[in-house]
mmCIF file with all atom_site columns, C-alpha atoms in Angstrom:
data_model
loop_
_atom_site.group_PDB
_atom_site.id
_atom_site.type_symbol
_atom_site.label_atom_id
_atom_site.label_alt_id
_atom_site.label_comp_id
_atom_site.label_asym_id
_atom_site.label_entity_id
_atom_site.label_seq_id
_atom_site.pdbx_PDB_ins_code
_atom_site.Cartn_x
_atom_site.Cartn_y
_atom_site.Cartn_z
_atom_site.occupancy
_atom_site.B_iso_or_equiv
_atom_site.pdbx_formal_charge
_atom_site.auth_seq_id
_atom_site.auth_comp_id
_atom_site.auth_asym_id
_atom_site.auth_atom_id
_atom_site.pdbx_PDB_model_num
ATOM 1   C CA . GLN A 1 1   ? 127.579 268.330 148.276 1.00 76.00 ? 57  GLN A CA 1
ATOM 2   C CA . VAL A 1 2   ? 124.422 268.992 149.252 1.00 83.00 ? 58  VAL A CA 1
ATOM 3   C CA . GLN A 1 3   ? 123.269 265.994 151.478 1.00 92.00 ? 59  GLN A CA 1
ATOM 4   C CA . LEU A 1 4   ? 121.230 265.493 154.817 1.00 95.00 ? 60  LEU A CA 1
ATOM 5   C CA . VAL A 1 5   ? 121.839 261.500 156.028 1.00 95.00 ? 61  VAL A CA 1
ATOM 6   C CA . GLU A 1 6   ? 120.400 260.147 159.018 1.00 96.00 ? 62  GLU A CA 1
ATOM 7   C CA . SER A 1 7   ? 121.942 256.652 160.547 1.00 96.00 ? 63  SER A CA 1
ATOM 8   C CA . GLY A 1 8   ? 121.050 254.791 163.370 1.00 96.00 ? 64  GLY A CA 1
ATOM 9   C CA . GLY A 1 9   ? 117.641 252.786 163.013 1.00 97.00 ? 65  GLY A CA 1
ATOM 10  C CA . GLY A 1 10  ? 116.826 249.836 163.698 1.00 97.00 ? 66  GLY A CA 1
ATOM 11  C CA . LEU A 1 11  ? 115.509 247.377 165.228 1.00 98.00 ? 67  LEU A CA 1
ATOM 12  C CA . VAL A 1 12  ? 114.564 247.042 169.014 1.00 98.00 ? 68  VAL A CA 1
ATOM 13  C CA . GLN A 1 13  ? 112.283 245.259 171.557 1.00 98.00 ? 69  GLN A CA 1
ATOM 14  C CA . ALA A 1 14  ? 109.120 247.608 173.203 1.00 98.00 ? 70  ALA A CA 1
ATOM 15  C CA . GLY A 1 15  ? 111.056 249.469 176.075 1.00 98.00 ? 71  GLY A CA 1
ATOM 16  C CA . GLY A 1 16  ? 114.173 249.663 174.147 1.00 98.00 ? 72  GLY A CA 1
ATOM 17  C CA . SER A 1 17  ? 116.098 253.124 172.851 1.00 98.00 ? 73  SER A CA 1
ATOM 18  C CA . LEU A 1 18  ? 117.597 253.642 169.907 1.00 98.00 ? 74  LEU A CA 1
ATOM 19  C CA . SER A 1 19  ? 119.616 257.335 169.055 1.00 98.00 ? 75  SER A CA 1
ATOM 20  C CA . LEU A 1 20  ? 119.180 259.101 165.714 1.00 98.00 ? 76  LEU A CA 1
ATOM 21  C CA . SER A 1 21  ? 121.507 261.417 164.188 1.00 98.00 ? 77  SER A CA 1
ATOM 22  C CA . CYS A 1 22  ? 121.648 263.872 160.672 1.00 97.00 ? 78  CYS A CA 1
ATOM 23  C CA . ALA A 1 23  ? 124.345 264.613 159.904 1.00 96.00 ? 79  ALA A CA 1
ATOM 24  C CA . ALA A 1 24  ? 124.278 267.556 156.681 1.00 95.00 ? 80  ALA A CA 1
ATOM 25  C CA . SER A 1 25  ? 127.171 269.037 154.751 1.00 93.00 ? 81  SER A CA 1
ATOM 26  C CA . GLY A 1 26  ? 127.062 271.533 151.741 1.00 91.00 ? 82  GLY A CA 1
ATOM 27  C CA . ILE A 1 27  ? 123.963 273.456 153.487 1.00 87.00 ? 83  ILE A CA 1
ATOM 28  C CA . PHE A 1 28  ? 125.111 277.075 155.426 1.00 85.00 ? 84  PHE A CA 1
ATOM 29  C CA . SER A 1 29  ? 122.844 279.094 158.145 1.00 89.00 ? 85  SER A CA 1
ATOM 30  C CA . ILE A 1 30  ? 121.251 276.270 159.102 1.00 93.00 ? 86  ILE A CA 1
ATOM 31  C CA . THR A 1 31  ? 117.969 277.541 162.012 1.00 95.00 ? 87  THR A CA 1
ATOM 32  C CA . VAL A 1 32  ? 115.969 274.813 162.752 1.00 96.00 ? 88  VAL A CA 1
ATOM 33  C CA . MET A 1 33  ? 116.467 271.061 162.290 1.00 96.00 ? 89  MET A CA 1
ATOM 34  C CA . GLY A 1 34  ? 113.947 268.469 163.387 1.00 97.00 ? 90  GLY A CA 1
ATOM 35  C CA . TRP A 1 35  ? 112.707 264.877 163.526 1.00 98.00 ? 91  TRP A CA 1
ATOM 36  C CA . TYR A 1 36  ? 109.587 264.181 161.642 1.00 98.00 ? 92  TYR A CA 1
ATOM 37  C CA . ARG A 1 37  ? 108.476 260.533 161.040 1.00 98.00 ? 93  ARG A CA 1
ATOM 38  C CA . GLN A 1 38  ? 105.751 258.397 158.587 1.00 98.00 ? 94  GLN A CA 1
ATOM 39  C CA . ALA A 1 39  ? 104.663 255.190 159.677 1.00 97.00 ? 95  ALA A CA 1
ATOM 40  C CA . PRO A 1 40  ? 102.754 252.915 156.804 1.00 92.00 ? 96  PRO A CA 1
ATOM 41  C CA . GLY A 1 41  ? 99.142  254.570 155.227 1.00 94.00 ? 97  GLY A CA 1
ATOM 42  C CA . LYS A 1 42  ? 99.728  257.534 157.393 1.00 97.00 ? 98  LYS A CA 1
ATOM 43  C CA . GLN A 1 43  ? 101.054 261.049 157.029 1.00 97.00 ? 99  GLN A CA 1
ATOM 44  C CA . ARG A 1 44  ? 104.373 262.582 157.971 1.00 98.00 ? 100 ARG A CA 1
ATOM 45  C CA . GLU A 1 45  ? 104.280 264.060 161.756 1.00 98.00 ? 101 GLU A CA 1
ATOM 46  C CA . LEU A 1 46  ? 105.949 266.298 163.604 1.00 98.00 ? 102 LEU A CA 1
ATOM 47  C CA . VAL A 1 47  ? 108.899 264.361 166.448 1.00 98.00 ? 103 VAL A CA 1
ATOM 48  C CA . ALA A 1 48  ? 110.742 267.286 167.603 1.00 98.00 ? 104 ALA A CA 1
ATOM 49  C CA . THR A 1 49  ? 112.208 270.459 166.165 1.00 98.00 ? 105 THR A CA 1
ATOM 50  C CA . ILE A 1 50  ? 115.658 272.695 167.558 1.00 97.00 ? 106 ILE A CA 1
ATOM 51  C CA . SER A 1 51  ? 116.426 275.986 166.566 1.00 96.00 ? 107 SER A CA 1
ATOM 52  C CA . SER A 1 52  ? 119.679 277.305 166.488 1.00 92.00 ? 108 SER A CA 1
ATOM 53  C CA . ALA A 1 53  ? 119.610 278.571 170.198 1.00 92.00 ? 109 ALA A CA 1
ATOM 54  C CA . GLY A 1 54  ? 118.099 275.702 171.204 1.00 95.00 ? 110 GLY A CA 1
ATOM 55  C CA . SER A 1 55  ? 115.375 275.611 171.925 1.00 97.00 ? 111 SER A CA 1
ATOM 56  C CA . THR A 1 56  ? 113.184 272.553 171.622 1.00 98.00 ? 112 THR A CA 1
ATOM 57  C CA . ASN A 1 57  ? 109.731 271.388 170.449 1.00 98.00 ? 113 ASN A CA 1
ATOM 58  C CA . TYR A 1 58  ? 108.469 267.607 171.223 1.00 98.00 ? 114 TYR A CA 1
ATOM 59  C CA . ALA A 1 59  ? 105.155 266.423 170.258 1.00 98.00 ? 115 ALA A CA 1
ATOM 60  C CA . ASP A 1 60  ? 102.984 265.066 173.164 1.00 98.00 ? 116 ASP A CA 1
ATOM 61  C CA . HIS A 1 61  ? 103.134 261.408 172.325 1.00 96.00 ? 117 HIS A CA 1
ATOM 62  C CA . VAL A 1 62  ? 107.810 261.157 172.580 1.00 98.00 ? 118 VAL A CA 1
ATOM 63  C CA . LYS A 1 63  ? 107.579 263.992 175.059 1.00 97.00 ? 119 LYS A CA 1
ATOM 64  C CA . GLY A 1 64  ? 109.550 262.097 178.452 1.00 97.00 ? 120 GLY A CA 1
ATOM 65  C CA . ARG A 1 65  ? 110.698 259.692 176.033 1.00 98.00 ? 121 ARG A CA 1
ATOM 66  C CA . PHE A 1 66  ? 112.742 261.215 173.306 1.00 98.00 ? 122 PHE A CA 1
ATOM 67  C CA . THR A 1 67  ? 115.546 264.544 173.706 1.00 98.00 ? 123 THR A CA 1
ATOM 68  C CA . ILE A 1 68  ? 116.707 266.322 170.576 1.00 98.00 ? 124 ILE A CA 1
ATOM 69  C CA . SER A 1 69  ? 120.100 267.485 170.878 1.00 97.00 ? 125 SER A CA 1
ATOM 70  C CA . ARG A 1 70  ? 122.181 269.160 167.608 1.00 96.00 ? 126 ARG A CA 1
ATOM 71  C CA . ASP A 1 71  ? 125.869 270.096 166.990 1.00 92.00 ? 127 ASP A CA 1
ATOM 72  C CA . ASN A 1 72  ? 125.697 273.304 165.303 1.00 86.00 ? 128 ASN A CA 1
ATOM 73  C CA . ALA A 1 73  ? 129.481 274.170 164.549 1.00 86.00 ? 129 ALA A CA 1
ATOM 74  C CA . LYS A 1 74  ? 129.072 270.719 162.245 1.00 88.00 ? 130 LYS A CA 1
ATOM 75  C CA . ASN A 1 75  ? 125.592 270.757 161.534 1.00 90.00 ? 131 ASN A CA 1
ATOM 76  C CA . THR A 1 76  ? 123.979 267.137 163.266 1.00 95.00 ? 132 THR A CA 1
ATOM 77  C CA . VAL A 1 77  ? 121.245 266.283 164.330 1.00 97.00 ? 133 VAL A CA 1
ATOM 78  C CA . ASP A 1 78  ? 120.580 263.596 167.377 1.00 98.00 ? 134 ASP A CA 1
ATOM 79  C CA . LEU A 1 79  ? 117.342 262.250 168.190 1.00 98.00 ? 135 LEU A CA 1
ATOM 80  C CA . GLN A 1 80  ? 117.767 259.895 171.712 1.00 98.00 ? 136 GLN A CA 1
ATOM 81  C CA . MET A 1 81  ? 114.973 257.570 172.068 1.00 98.00 ? 137 MET A CA 1
ATOM 82  C CA . ASN A 1 82  ? 113.639 255.509 175.016 1.00 98.00 ? 138 ASN A CA 1
ATOM 83  C CA . SER A 1 83  ? 111.217 253.774 175.980 1.00 98.00 ? 139 SER A CA 1
ATOM 84  C CA . LEU A 1 84  ? 110.417 252.676 172.666 1.00 98.00 ? 140 LEU A CA 1
ATOM 85  C CA . LYS A 1 85  ? 106.825 251.536 171.745 1.00 98.00 ? 141 LYS A CA 1
ATOM 86  C CA . PRO A 1 86  ? 104.746 249.532 169.054 1.00 98.00 ? 142 PRO A CA 1
ATOM 87  C CA . GLU A 1 87  ? 103.722 253.023 167.622 1.00 97.00 ? 143 GLU A CA 1
ATOM 88  C CA . ASP A 1 88  ? 107.008 254.831 166.843 1.00 98.00 ? 144 ASP A CA 1
ATOM 89  C CA . THR A 1 89  ? 107.766 252.248 164.223 1.00 98.00 ? 145 THR A CA 1
ATOM 90  C CA . ALA A 1 90  ? 107.864 254.632 161.073 1.00 98.00 ? 146 ALA A CA 1
ATOM 91  C CA . VAL A 1 91  ? 110.835 256.672 159.077 1.00 98.00 ? 147 VAL A CA 1
ATOM 92  C CA . TYR A 1 92  ? 112.068 258.743 160.280 1.00 98.00 ? 148 TYR A CA 1
ATOM 93  C CA . TYR A 1 93  ? 113.133 261.778 158.851 1.00 98.00 ? 149 TYR A CA 1
ATOM 94  C CA . CYS A 1 94  ? 116.098 264.676 159.041 1.00 97.00 ? 150 CYS A CA 1
ATOM 95  C CA . ARG A 1 95  ? 115.336 268.080 158.396 1.00 97.00 ? 151 ARG A CA 1
ATOM 96  C CA . ALA A 1 96  ? 116.961 271.194 158.134 1.00 96.00 ? 152 ALA A CA 1
ATOM 97  C CA . GLN A 1 97  ? 115.520 274.757 158.102 1.00 96.00 ? 153 GLN A CA 1
ATOM 98  C CA . ILE A 1 98  ? 117.267 277.464 156.207 1.00 93.00 ? 154 ILE A CA 1
ATOM 99  C CA . GLY A 1 99  ? 116.415 281.007 157.393 1.00 92.00 ? 155 GLY A CA 1
ATOM 100 C CA . ARG A 1 100 ? 113.003 281.731 158.279 1.00 91.00 ? 156 ARG A CA 1
ATOM 101 C CA . ASP A 1 101 ? 111.467 280.700 155.611 1.00 91.00 ? 157 ASP A CA 1
ATOM 102 C CA . GLU A 1 102 ? 109.494 277.100 156.350 1.00 89.00 ? 158 GLU A CA 1
ATOM 103 C CA . ASN A 1 103 ? 109.794 276.354 152.742 1.00 93.00 ? 159 ASN A CA 1
ATOM 104 C CA . TRP A 1 104 ? 112.756 276.727 152.053 1.00 94.00 ? 160 TRP A CA 1
ATOM 105 C CA . GLU A 1 105 ? 114.633 273.326 153.450 1.00 95.00 ? 161 GLU A CA 1
ATOM 106 C CA . TYR A 1 106 ? 115.904 269.772 153.042 1.00 96.00 ? 162 TYR A CA 1
ATOM 107 C CA . TRP A 1 107 ? 114.932 266.346 153.610 1.00 97.00 ? 163 TRP A CA 1
ATOM 108 C CA . GLY A 1 108 ? 116.834 263.524 154.590 1.00 97.00 ? 164 GLY A CA 1
ATOM 109 C CA . GLN A 1 109 ? 116.527 259.986 152.671 1.00 97.00 ? 165 GLN A CA 1
ATOM 110 C CA . GLY A 1 110 ? 115.103 258.796 156.092 1.00 97.00 ? 166 GLY A CA 1
ATOM 111 C CA . THR A 1 111 ? 116.621 255.773 158.358 1.00 97.00 ? 167 THR A CA 1
ATOM 112 C CA . GLN A 1 112 ? 113.736 253.383 159.496 1.00 98.00 ? 168 GLN A CA 1
ATOM 113 C CA . VAL A 1 113 ? 113.260 252.545 162.298 1.00 98.00 ? 169 VAL A CA 1
ATOM 114 C CA . THR A 1 114 ? 110.985 249.213 163.638 1.00 98.00 ? 170 THR A CA 1
ATOM 115 C CA . VAL A 1 115 ? 109.570 248.696 167.760 1.00 98.00 ? 171 VAL A CA 1
ATOM 116 C CA . CYS A 1 116 ? 108.173 244.950 168.523 1.00 97.00 ? 172 CYS A CA 1
ATOM 117 C CA . SER A 1 117 ? 106.181 244.110 171.197 1.00 92.00 ? 173 SER A CA 1
#
């Protein structure tokens, strides 16, 4: 069974924190894992990515607030979100890339994060 499942979403007040987790199963040779988000009426956007070597990339609007990490052996990726803002409200999706082809990818079903002012 091939699955990419997110967890940890919820409702928090502005300034609070949440931690998201994504577990991949039945997927091998993952090179890049990342978190993306999509707010209602908006396009999906990058939050952060992390390579199998540990190199990270963050969108400007989350730098200094979010931290991405992964466990290569477990094929999991986490996102620690601090100092949350209402603008962070979105469905957060986990992505796994296989090999060097960006089109060879898997997506999770998404988890809702809601930040109240």
